[in-house]
Structures are given as C-alpha cells and as structure tokens.
Coordinates of C-alpha atoms in Angstrom, one line a residue:
M727 CA 46.1 59.2 126.2
R728 CA 43.3 57.5 128.1
V729 CA 39.6 58.4 128.6
L730 CA 37.7 57.8 131.8
V731 CA 33.9 58.3 131.6
I732 CA 32.0 58.3 135.0
G733 CA 28.2 58.2 134.7
L734 CA 26.1 59.6 137.5
D735 CA 22.6 58.4 136.5
G736 CA 20.2 61.2 136.9
A737 CA 22.7 63.6 138.3
T738 CA 21.7 67.3 138.1
F739 CA 23.4 70.7 138.6
D740 CA 20.3 71.7 140.5
L741 CA 21.8 69.8 143.4
I742 CA 25.5 69.7 142.5
K743 CA 26.0 73.5 142.2
P744 CA 24.6 74.2 145.7
F745 CA 26.5 71.3 147.2
V746 CA 29.7 72.5 145.5
A747 CA 29.0 76.1 146.8
L748 CA 28.9 74.7 150.4
G749 CA 32.4 73.1 149.8
R750 CA 31.0 69.6 150.2
L751 CA 32.1 68.1 146.8
P752 CA 35.8 68.9 146.5
T753 CA 36.5 66.4 143.7
I754 CA 33.7 67.5 141.4
E755 CA 34.4 71.2 142.3
K756 CA 38.0 70.6 141.2
L757 CA 36.9 69.0 137.9
M758 CA 34.6 72.0 137.1
R759 CA 37.2 74.6 138.1
E760 CA 40.0 73.0 136.2
G761 CA 37.9 71.9 133.3
V762 CA 34.8 72.7 131.5
Y763 CA 31.1 72.0 132.4
G764 CA 27.5 72.4 131.3
D765 CA 24.1 70.9 130.9
L766 CA 23.9 67.8 128.8
I767 CA 20.6 67.7 126.8
S768 CA 19.0 64.2 127.0
T769 CA 16.7 62.3 124.6
I770 CA 13.0 62.7 124.2
P771 CA 11.8 61.1 126.5
P772 CA 14.5 61.7 129.0
V773 CA 14.5 58.1 130.1
T774 CA 17.3 55.6 130.9
S775 CA 16.6 53.1 128.1
P776 CA 16.7 55.5 125.1
A777 CA 19.2 57.9 126.7
W778 CA 22.1 55.4 127.4
P779 CA 21.9 53.8 124.0
S780 CA 22.0 57.3 122.4
F781 CA 25.1 58.1 124.4
M782 CA 26.8 54.8 123.4
T783 CA 25.8 55.0 119.7
G784 CA 25.9 58.8 119.0
K785 CA 22.5 58.4 117.4
N786 CA 18.9 59.4 118.0
P787 CA 16.5 56.5 118.9
G788 CA 15.1 56.5 115.3
K789 CA 18.5 55.1 114.3
H790 CA 19.3 52.7 117.3
G791 CA 15.7 51.5 117.8
V792 CA 15.2 51.8 121.6
F793 CA 12.5 54.4 122.5
D794 CA 11.5 53.4 126.0
F795 CA 12.1 50.8 128.8
V796 CA 9.5 48.7 127.0
G797 CA 8.6 47.6 123.5
K798 CA 5.9 45.6 121.8
G799 CA 5.8 41.8 122.7
R800 CA 3.1 39.3 121.8
G801 CA -0.4 40.8 121.4
Y802 CA -0.6 43.9 123.5
D803 CA 2.0 42.8 126.0
R804 CA 5.2 44.9 126.5
T805 CA 8.7 43.5 126.9
I806 CA 11.8 45.0 128.7
K807 CA 14.4 46.3 126.2
T808 CA 17.9 44.8 126.2
A809 CA 21.2 45.3 124.4
K810 CA 19.9 43.1 121.6
D811 CA 17.4 45.7 120.8
I812 CA 20.2 48.4 120.0
K813 CA 20.4 48.3 116.3
A814 CA 23.6 50.4 116.0
K815 CA 27.3 50.0 116.8
T816 CA 28.2 51.0 120.4
L817 CA 31.1 53.2 121.2
W818 CA 33.1 50.3 122.9
R819 CA 32.5 48.1 119.8
M820 CA 33.9 50.8 117.6
L821 CA 36.9 51.4 120.0
S822 CA 37.4 47.7 120.2
D823 CA 37.5 47.2 116.4
A824 CA 40.2 49.9 116.3
G825 CA 42.3 48.0 118.7
K826 CA 41.5 49.9 121.9
T827 CA 41.1 48.1 125.2
C828 CA 37.9 48.9 126.9
I829 CA 36.6 48.5 130.5
V830 CA 32.8 49.1 130.6
V831 CA 31.0 48.5 133.9
N832 CA 27.3 48.9 135.0
V833 CA 26.0 50.9 131.9
P834 CA 22.3 50.4 131.6
V835 CA 21.0 48.4 128.6
T836 CA 24.2 46.4 128.1
Y837 CA 22.8 43.0 128.9
P838 CA 23.7 40.6 127.3
P839 CA 27.3 41.9 127.2
E840 CA 28.9 42.0 123.8
K841 CA 32.2 40.7 123.0
I842 CA 34.8 43.4 123.0
K843 CA 38.6 43.9 123.4
G844 CA 38.8 44.2 127.2
C845 CA 35.7 43.5 129.3
I846 CA 32.1 44.5 129.7
V847 CA 30.0 44.1 132.9
S848 CA 26.3 44.6 132.2
G849 CA 24.2 47.0 134.4
M850 CA 20.5 47.8 134.8
L851 CA 18.0 45.3 133.3
T852 CA 20.3 42.4 133.7
P853 CA 18.2 39.4 134.7
P854 CA 18.8 37.6 138.1
G855 CA 21.2 34.7 137.7
A856 CA 22.4 35.7 134.2
C857 CA 26.1 35.7 133.1
Y858 CA 26.6 39.5 133.3
A859 CA 30.2 39.8 132.0
Y860 CA 32.4 39.2 129.1
P861 CA 34.8 37.6 129.1
F862 CA 33.5 34.6 131.1
E863 CA 36.7 34.6 133.4
V864 CA 35.7 38.1 134.4
Y865 CA 32.3 36.9 135.4
E866 CA 33.6 34.1 137.4
E867 CA 36.0 36.4 139.3
L868 CA 33.4 39.0 140.0
R869 CA 30.9 36.4 141.1
K870 CA 33.4 35.2 143.6
M871 CA 33.8 38.8 144.8
G872 CA 30.1 38.9 145.4
Y873 CA 29.4 41.3 142.7
K874 CA 25.7 41.8 141.6
P875 CA 24.7 43.8 138.6
E876 CA 21.2 44.8 139.9
I877 CA 20.2 46.5 143.2
E878 CA 17.6 44.1 144.6
D879 CA 14.4 45.1 146.3
I880 CA 14.9 48.8 146.7
E881 CA 11.4 49.1 148.2
K882 CA 12.3 47.1 151.2
Y883 CA 14.4 50.0 152.6
S884 CA 11.8 51.7 154.7
S885 CA 14.0 54.7 156.0
P886 CA 16.1 57.2 154.0
K887 CA 19.2 56.1 156.1
E888 CA 18.7 52.4 155.3
L889 CA 18.4 53.3 151.5
L890 CA 21.6 55.5 151.8
H891 CA 23.6 52.6 153.5
C892 CA 22.5 50.2 150.8
L893 CA 23.4 52.6 147.9
V894 CA 26.8 53.4 149.5
E895 CA 27.7 49.7 149.8
V896 CA 26.7 49.2 146.2
A897 CA 28.7 52.2 144.9
S898 CA 31.7 51.1 146.9
M899 CA 31.6 47.6 145.3
R900 CA 31.2 49.1 141.9
T901 CA 34.4 51.2 142.4
R902 CA 36.3 48.3 143.8
T903 CA 35.4 46.4 140.8
V904 CA 36.6 48.9 138.3
L905 CA 39.9 49.5 140.3
Y906 CA 40.4 45.7 140.1
L907 CA 39.7 45.7 136.3
M908 CA 42.0 48.6 135.8
D909 CA 44.8 46.5 137.2
K910 CA 43.8 43.4 135.3
F911 CA 43.6 45.2 132.0
N912 CA 46.5 47.5 132.9
R913 CA 47.0 48.7 129.3
W914 CA 43.4 49.9 129.0
D915 CA 42.5 52.9 126.8
F916 CA 38.8 53.6 127.6
C917 CA 37.1 53.0 131.0
M918 CA 33.5 53.7 131.9
L919 CA 31.6 53.2 135.0
V920 CA 28.0 54.3 135.8
F921 CA 26.8 54.8 139.4
R922 CA 23.0 54.3 139.4
G923 CA 22.6 55.3 143.0
T924 CA 22.1 58.9 142.2
D925 CA 19.0 58.2 140.3
I926 CA 17.6 55.7 142.8
I927 CA 18.1 58.0 145.8
Q928 CA 16.6 61.1 144.0
H929 CA 13.6 59.0 142.8
N930 CA 12.8 57.8 146.3
I931 CA 13.7 60.5 148.7
W932 CA 14.0 63.8 146.7
Q933 CA 12.8 65.8 149.6
H934 CA 15.6 64.5 151.9
K935 CA 18.4 66.7 150.5
D936 CA 20.6 66.2 153.5
I937 CA 20.7 62.4 152.9
I938 CA 21.2 62.9 149.1
L939 CA 24.1 65.2 149.9
Q940 CA 25.7 62.4 152.0
F941 CA 25.5 60.0 149.0
Y942 CA 26.9 62.6 146.6
Q943 CA 29.8 63.1 149.1
K944 CA 30.5 59.4 149.0
I945 CA 30.4 59.4 145.2
D946 CA 32.8 62.4 145.2
R947 CA 35.3 60.3 147.2
L948 CA 35.0 57.4 144.8
I949 CA 35.4 59.7 141.8
K950 CA 38.7 60.8 143.2
D951 CA 39.9 57.1 143.7
L952 CA 39.1 56.4 140.1
I953 CA 40.8 59.5 138.7
N954 CA 43.9 58.8 140.8
R955 CA 44.2 55.2 139.6
A956 CA 43.6 56.3 136.0
G957 CA 46.7 58.5 135.9
N958 CA 47.7 62.0 134.8
D959 CA 47.4 61.2 131.0
T960 CA 43.7 60.6 131.4
N961 CA 40.9 62.9 130.0
T962 CA 38.0 62.5 132.4
I963 CA 34.3 63.0 131.6
L964 CA 31.6 63.1 134.2
M965 CA 28.0 62.9 132.8
S966 CA 24.5 62.0 133.4
D967 CA 21.8 60.6 131.2
H968 CA 19.2 63.1 132.2
G969 CA 18.5 65.5 135.1
F970 CA 16.1 65.5 138.0
G971 CA 13.4 67.4 139.8
P972 CA 10.4 67.0 142.1
V973 CA 7.1 65.1 141.4
H974 CA 4.0 67.3 141.6
K975 CA 1.1 65.0 140.6
F976 CA 0.1 61.9 138.5
F977 CA -1.5 62.5 135.1
H978 CA -3.9 59.6 134.3
V979 CA -3.4 59.3 130.4
N980 CA -5.9 56.3 130.0
Y981 CA -8.6 58.4 131.7
F982 CA -7.8 61.4 129.4
L983 CA -8.3 59.1 126.5
Y984 CA -11.4 57.5 128.1
K985 CA -13.1 60.9 128.4
L986 CA -12.2 61.6 124.8
G987 CA -14.1 58.5 123.9
L988 CA -11.0 56.9 122.4
L989 CA -10.5 54.2 125.0
K990 CA -13.1 51.8 126.4
L991 CA -12.9 49.6 129.5
K992 CA -14.4 46.4 130.7
S993 CA -14.5 45.1 134.3
N994 CA -13.3 41.6 133.9
G995 CA -9.5 42.2 133.8
T996 CA -7.3 39.2 134.7
S997 CA -3.7 40.6 134.4
G998 CA -4.0 43.2 137.2
D999 CA -2.7 45.8 134.7
Y1000 CA -3.9 47.6 131.6
L1001 CA -0.8 46.5 129.7
T1002 CA 1.1 43.5 130.8
I1003 CA 4.8 44.0 131.0
K1004 CA 6.8 40.7 130.9
D1005 CA 9.2 41.8 133.6
Y1006 CA 11.7 39.3 135.1
R1007 CA 12.4 41.7 138.0
H1008 CA 9.0 41.7 139.7
P1009 CA 7.4 38.2 139.6
K1010 CA 3.9 38.2 141.0
S1011 CA 3.6 36.8 144.4
N1012 CA 0.7 34.5 145.7
F1013 CA -0.4 37.4 147.9
W1014 CA -0.6 39.5 144.8
K1015 CA -2.7 37.0 142.9
I1016 CA -5.1 36.6 145.9
M1017 CA -5.5 40.4 146.0
L1018 CA -6.4 40.3 142.3
R1019 CA -9.0 37.6 142.8
M1020 CA -10.5 39.5 145.6
G1021 CA -10.6 42.7 143.6
I1022 CA -8.2 44.6 146.1
T1023 CA -6.4 47.0 143.8
K1024 CA -4.3 50.3 144.0
E1025 CA -7.3 52.1 142.3
K1026 CA -9.7 50.9 145.0
V1027 CA -7.3 51.5 147.9
Y1028 CA -6.6 55.1 146.6
D1029 CA -10.3 55.9 145.9
L1030 CA -11.3 54.7 149.4
A1031 CA -8.5 56.6 151.1
K1032 CA -9.6 59.8 149.4
K1033 CA -13.3 59.4 150.0
T1034 CA -12.6 58.7 153.8
N1035 CA -10.0 61.5 154.1
I1036 CA -7.2 59.1 155.1
L1037 CA -5.0 59.8 152.0
P1038 CA -2.5 61.9 154.0
L1039 CA -2.1 59.0 156.4
L1040 CA -1.6 56.6 153.5
Q1041 CA 1.0 59.0 152.0
K1042 CA 2.7 59.1 155.4
I1043 CA 3.0 55.3 155.9
S1044 CA 3.3 54.1 152.3
R1045 CA 7.0 53.6 152.5
K1046 CA 6.7 51.5 155.6
I1047 CA 4.0 49.3 154.1
N1048 CA 5.9 47.5 151.3
V1049 CA 3.1 45.5 149.9
Q1050 CA 2.6 44.9 146.2
I1051 CA -0.9 44.8 145.1
P1052 CA -2.5 44.8 141.6
K1053 CA -3.2 48.1 139.8
T1054 CA -6.7 47.3 138.5
K1055 CA -9.5 44.8 138.0
R1056 CA -10.5 46.6 134.8
A1057 CA -9.2 45.8 131.4
I1058 CA -9.0 47.7 128.0
D1059 CA -11.7 46.7 125.5
W1060 CA -9.5 46.4 122.5
K1061 CA -12.3 45.9 120.1
K1062 CA -13.7 49.3 120.9
T1063 CA -10.5 51.2 121.8
K1064 CA -8.8 53.7 119.4
A1065 CA -5.9 54.8 121.4
F1066 CA -4.0 53.9 124.7
F1067 CA -1.1 54.7 127.0
S1068 CA 1.7 52.5 125.9
S1069 CA 4.9 53.5 127.8
S1070 CA 6.5 53.1 131.2
I1071 CA 5.5 55.6 134.0
G1072 CA 7.3 58.9 133.8
P1073 CA 7.2 62.6 133.2
S1074 CA 7.2 61.8 129.5
A1075 CA 4.9 59.2 127.9
A1076 CA 3.7 57.6 124.7
I1077 CA 0.3 57.0 123.2
E1078 CA -0.3 54.4 120.6
I1079 CA -3.1 54.4 118.0
N1080 CA -4.9 51.0 117.8
M1081 CA -4.5 50.6 114.1
E1082 CA -6.2 48.0 112.0
G1083 CA -3.6 45.7 110.5
R1084 CA -0.8 46.7 112.9
E1085 CA -2.3 45.9 116.4
P1086 CA -3.7 42.5 117.1
E1087 CA -7.3 43.9 117.5
G1088 CA -6.8 47.2 115.9
I1089 CA -9.9 49.1 114.8
V1090 CA -8.5 52.5 113.4
K1091 CA -8.4 52.4 109.6
K1092 CA -5.4 53.9 107.9
E1093 CA -7.4 56.9 106.6
E1094 CA -8.4 57.7 110.3
Y1095 CA -4.9 57.6 111.7
H1096 CA -3.7 61.2 111.1
K1097 CA -7.1 62.6 112.1
I1098 CA -7.2 60.7 115.5
R1099 CA -3.6 61.5 116.1
E1100 CA -4.1 65.2 115.5
L1101 CA -7.1 65.2 117.7
I1102 CA -5.1 63.6 120.6
I1103 CA -2.2 66.1 120.3
K1104 CA -4.6 69.1 120.2
E1105 CA -6.4 67.9 123.4
L1106 CA -3.2 67.0 125.2
L1107 CA -2.0 70.6 124.7
R1108 CA -5.3 71.9 126.0
V1109 CA -5.8 69.7 129.0
K1110 CA -5.6 71.5 132.4
D1111 CA -5.1 70.5 136.0
P1112 CA -8.6 70.9 137.4
E1113 CA -7.2 72.0 140.7
N1114 CA -5.1 74.9 139.6
G1115 CA -5.9 75.5 135.9
R1116 CA -2.3 74.8 134.7
N1117 CA -1.6 73.0 131.5
I1118 CA -0.6 69.5 132.3
V1119 CA 1.3 68.8 129.0
Q1120 CA 4.1 71.0 127.9
D1121 CA 4.9 69.4 124.4
A1122 CA 3.4 66.7 122.4
F1123 CA 5.1 65.3 119.3
R1124 CA 4.4 63.2 116.2
R1125 CA 7.1 60.5 116.2
E1126 CA 8.5 61.6 112.8
N1127 CA 9.0 65.2 114.0
I1128 CA 11.5 64.1 116.7
Y1129 CA 13.1 61.0 115.3
H1130 CA 14.7 60.1 112.0
G1131 CA 16.1 56.9 110.8
P1132 CA 15.2 53.3 109.8
Y1133 CA 13.4 52.6 113.1
V1134 CA 11.0 55.5 113.3
S1135 CA 8.1 53.2 112.5
K1136 CA 8.9 51.3 115.7
A1137 CA 8.4 54.5 117.8
P1138 CA 5.1 55.3 119.6
D1139 CA 2.7 57.3 117.5
I1140 CA 2.7 60.3 120.0
I1141 CA 5.3 61.2 122.6
F1142 CA 4.6 64.0 125.1
L1143 CA 6.4 65.9 128.0
T1144 CA 4.4 67.1 131.0
H1145 CA 4.5 70.6 132.4
N1146 CA 8.0 71.3 133.6
L1147 CA 8.2 67.4 133.7
E1148 CA 6.6 67.7 137.1
Y1149 CA 3.5 65.5 136.3
I1150 CA 4.0 61.7 136.2
A1151 CA 2.1 60.2 133.2
T1152 CA 0.5 56.8 134.2
D1153 CA -2.0 54.4 132.9
R1154 CA -4.0 54.3 136.2
I1155 CA -7.6 55.5 136.5
Y1156 CA -8.4 56.7 140.0
G1157 CA -12.2 57.6 140.3
D1158 CA -13.1 60.4 137.8
N1159 CA -9.9 62.3 138.1
L1160 CA -7.5 63.4 135.4
V1161 CA -4.8 63.9 138.1
S1162 CA -4.1 62.5 141.6
E1163 CA -1.6 63.2 144.3
P1164 CA 1.3 60.7 144.7
V1165 CA 0.6 58.1 147.4
R1166 CA 4.3 58.5 148.3
K1167 CA 5.2 62.1 148.9
G1168 CA 8.7 63.6 148.3
R1169 CA 9.7 61.6 145.2
G1170 CA 11.6 62.9 142.3
T1171 CA 11.6 62.3 138.6
H1172 CA 13.5 63.0 135.3
R1173 CA 14.3 66.4 133.6
M1174 CA 15.8 67.0 130.3
N1175 CA 19.1 68.5 131.3
G1176 CA 21.8 66.2 132.7
I1177 CA 25.3 67.1 133.5
F1178 CA 28.6 67.2 131.5
I1179 CA 32.0 67.9 133.1
A1180 CA 35.3 67.3 131.3
Q1181 CA 38.8 67.7 132.7
G1182 CA 42.3 66.5 131.7
P1183 CA 45.5 67.1 130.0
D1184 CA 43.7 67.9 126.6
I1185 CA 40.7 69.8 128.1
K1186 CA 40.5 73.6 128.6
D1187 CA 41.4 74.4 132.2
T1188 CA 39.5 77.6 132.2
G1189 CA 36.5 76.5 134.4
E1190 CA 34.2 77.9 131.7
S1191 CA 30.6 76.9 131.1
I1192 CA 29.8 75.3 127.7
E1193 CA 26.3 75.4 126.2
R1194 CA 24.0 73.1 124.1
A1195 CA 26.0 69.9 124.6
R1196 CA 23.8 66.8 123.9
I1197 CA 24.2 63.2 125.1
I1198 CA 24.5 62.1 121.3
D1199 CA 27.7 64.3 121.1
L1200 CA 29.8 62.3 123.5
A1201 CA 30.4 59.2 121.4
P1202 CA 31.8 61.2 118.3
T1203 CA 33.8 63.5 120.7
I1204 CA 35.4 60.4 122.3
L1205 CA 36.2 58.9 118.9
H1206 CA 37.8 62.1 117.9
M1207 CA 39.9 62.2 121.2
F1208 CA 41.2 58.8 120.0
N1209 CA 42.0 60.1 116.5
L1210 CA 39.5 57.7 115.1
E1211 CA 37.1 58.2 112.1
I1212 CA 33.5 59.1 113.0
P1213 CA 30.7 57.2 111.1
E1214 CA 28.9 59.8 109.0
D1215 CA 25.5 58.6 110.0
M1216 CA 26.1 59.6 113.6
D1217 CA 23.8 62.4 114.7
G1218 CA 26.1 63.8 117.3
K1219 CA 28.8 66.4 116.7
V1220 CA 32.3 66.6 118.2
L1221 CA 32.4 69.1 121.2
T1222 CA 35.5 71.0 119.7
N1223 CA 34.9 73.8 122.3
I1224 CA 36.0 71.7 125.2
F1225 CA 39.7 71.2 124.0
K1226 CA 42.7 73.3 124.7
P1227 CA 43.7 75.1 121.4
S1228 CA 47.2 73.8 121.9
S1229 CA 46.2 70.2 122.3
P1230 CA 46.8 67.6 119.5
I1231 CA 43.1 66.8 119.6
A1232 CA 42.2 70.4 118.8
K1233 CA 44.9 70.8 116.1
R1234 CA 44.0 67.7 114.1
P1235 CA 41.0 67.6 111.6
I1236 CA 37.8 65.7 112.4
K1237 CA 37.8 62.6 110.3
Y1238 CA 34.5 61.0 109.0
R1239 CA 34.0 57.7 107.5
K1240 CA 31.5 56.7 104.9
I1241 CA 29.2 53.7 105.6
T1242 CA 30.2 50.8 103.4
E1243 CA 27.8 48.6 101.5
E1244 CA 28.6 45.7 103.8
E1245 CA 27.6 47.8 106.8
K1246 CA 24.4 48.9 105.0
I1247 CA 23.5 45.2 104.5
K1248 CA 24.3 44.4 108.1
E1249 CA 22.0 47.3 109.1
K1250 CA 19.2 45.9 107.1
I1251 CA 19.7 42.5 108.7
R1252 CA 19.6 44.1 112.2
E1253 CA 16.4 46.0 111.1
I1254 CA 14.6 42.8 110.4
R1255 CA 15.6 40.9 113.6

C-alpha cells in the first residue's frame, strides 16, 4: 500500500465544482466520483505558514509554534518562519522513523530540508541559492535539471496569459521532478507534491476565471500523470491548505488602533515600513531607497490618486507598472504606543500589546494587559465600513481561546478574521480612512475551507461528501493507513468515515502511542531553542 498526497495550495471547491460540472477537469471529477470529498477546515489564521505545519504535524499552532509567515526578531523586527521554527515531529519524520521511504517535494515551510529516509525538496520560503534538497545528491541532480524551489519575480508578469505560461512551466517541472524521484526511489511508500500555482494565480487574477480554468486543466492532466505512475495499490489524497475568494477592500488596522488612541506615530521613519520584515526574497533596490529619501511612498501616491480622481486609472495600470516603492515615511512611536498590527497582510490578522518587560520599549503594565485586550476585541467587533455600514471584523479571538500547547505564549495577543474574509487587513494608513479600495482590482485572498478528495483501493468508492474534515486530521489518518501508532498529543483525529468497511484499514483498531519521558525532554529543548 502506498499513499500519494497532492497539495493544490489555495484550491477551492467554489471553482472546482463549476469546472467539473462543465466537464473540464476529468481527473478530479473521477477522483470525486470514485472516492469521497468535502471541505477541509484550515487553521486560524488560514495562512500558508501555520496551515502546512498543522497538516504535517497533526497539531494546532500552539503545539508546533508557527502562527504566521513572520515571527519576532530583534527589537520590533519580524523574521520569516522556516522549518526550524516547527517544534513538533513532521509526518515524514514519523514515517521515516518507522522505516517508510518518503518523497516530499515543494511543501511550504520545509526549508531547511530535514534528513529522512528517501528525499525532501523544500518549497516556498527557500532562500535563493540555498541547498534545497536532502540528500545532497538529489540537490545536485535537480540543480543540473534546472529545478528552482521558488517562483521568482511573479510581479513582472504584466498579463494574465504571461502569468499562466510561467505557472504552467513551473508545475510541469515539479511533476517531472516527482516522476523522476519516483523512479529513483522506486520502493517508496509515501509521496507528496504541492502545486503552489493555484494559490498564486488566484491571488493575482481572481477575476480571470477563464485563465484560472486553463491552469486547473493543466494541473488536472499532471495529477493524472502522477496517479498513473504511482500504481493501482496507491491511495490518493488531493488537498489544499485553505480556500479562496475575492478581495473587497483593505482594512487599515494601525489606523484603527490610532483612532482608538492606542498607537502613536512620528514622521521620521527610516525603514519604509511600520514593522521591518527581514525578508531575503525582496531586497531593497537603490531606486526604493531613493524614493524613501524623497518621501515618495505608497501612502502618498494613493492619497494623491484619490484626491485627484485618478484612482481608477491607477488601478487599471498598476499591474503594468511593476515598481516597488516604500509604504511610508512615518514610524510607530513605540514609547507612546500600546498596541500594533503585527502580522503579514491577509484576511486575518494579529494585534500585539506593547507590554512592558516583553517588548523592547513596552509601556503596557501587566495589570493593564487584559483591559486593553478586551477593549480592542470589543471595538474590532463594532468597527464598520463607513461606506456601507457593514461590520469589517467577523471574529476576534484571544490567543488562549483558539490555541493550546506549550507555545501559546508565542502567539499574537489577538487574532481576528474579517467579514467573510473579504477585507484584507494591513498596516497601511491612507489618509483618514479605515478602509480603502485595492490599488490592483480583481485579486483574490484566502478562505477557511480548503478541499479534501480521497480515492484508492481502501477508500469508499461511493462519491459521497464527507463533512467537518480538518487539516490537522490528515497526519493521523495517514499514519493509521500505514498501521502506525498515532502520538497521543496529536490534535487531529483519524477520518474513519473515508474507508471502505471491508478494507484492512477500516477493520483494524486505531493505535495510539504515549509520549515517552525522553520525547518530553526533547520537546522542552525544542521549546527553548
């Protein structure tokens, strides 16, 4: 028995079901008809960096330690999360320890690649020029083939068709790589490949459904190639880390906090951002630095465009003008600020309290913490879009109410989701506005419900829909498929309703394993690293 997992980053049934109904995705349609399928509930927030580690560990972020793309660095700087930040065992590490041979390709947050039985080729967030594969001989072979782990300079593709062509090329290379590795490790047990192009194309050209369909059709053909090579004894899982939908507006969180009197600004910023993210992917060009010195920022350009009624023109040509300029000339006055936006941009966001003794220039005393946090949550749930009267925020959470485990204290103080996840939360402050229209129209962003499809010799062939599957359920389900013990501290549950009642997997009991004292000590060591 083998397991093949194909990840379609950001894939959604909101697109797949209509495409299937048109007869345009025959492979995916066959998997749904001859297997089972349903929504897959993502993490809060439904973002790549916490979602994929939750898949690969079967645990909530409070147990694996990754809550966003970024985490705390020096001072108030933010750093990009990597595989080193995942404080729990991955699925392929557990399979490898049990003697199973694994092929893992292009899964986000897997750099640097860990040593496993088989091979791992890291995906999104791999630094340029880094050794992206284990073992080293695989890295050398793939490098000679021209393999690259990251898709470079997406913004340079000014037309939807150019973007489509790029993503098709990359997806084809990913597939050729996996087919090559299937032959190289021909006795493999577990194989996983993630296609990131579905996420990228939906982020950039959500309104161009005809172009998105063409990309899904290409992916559909590549999925067929992978399944055919895997063989008839393989159980296949098709999944995504979150869903997708349209962007409505931007919600300016720092301005919201500024109006509450909890955030103070000064006009002598030197970084070009409110919080500096140490990001190896987007080095600042000389042009960017000159613009900052001259005070030409995104905030000023947007405000000027709106005042002079040329915002529609700016929205129309923004994709063709691929120029990076600083966000702001302003800076947060940390000595007077009590709360600030602290996450990456998205339909969900995080707010941190500037606590004394915890933050470098924290001013909020311990006895004030809960009062300020409750005030922010209350006001978030009340804040309305001034243009239509709609609530901007759908849910706002205290970190301890949605996470549990040894790393909850590392989570942001407040996490919230915008209305129907249609508003993008951002740190920007444009004029005196809580919200603004996107400069680039027609973009998409994340939703909570991803996709889950399973088909194979041990999977029900009824074509039935299953409900309430969660991304954290897949790791324990896969371990059970291999008749392996499931660590008792996993949060996910085995999806027993996907198996044929007559299959060996359905007939055998689920086995759990107690965590040993040695493992608890290793967990403590990981916690303090």
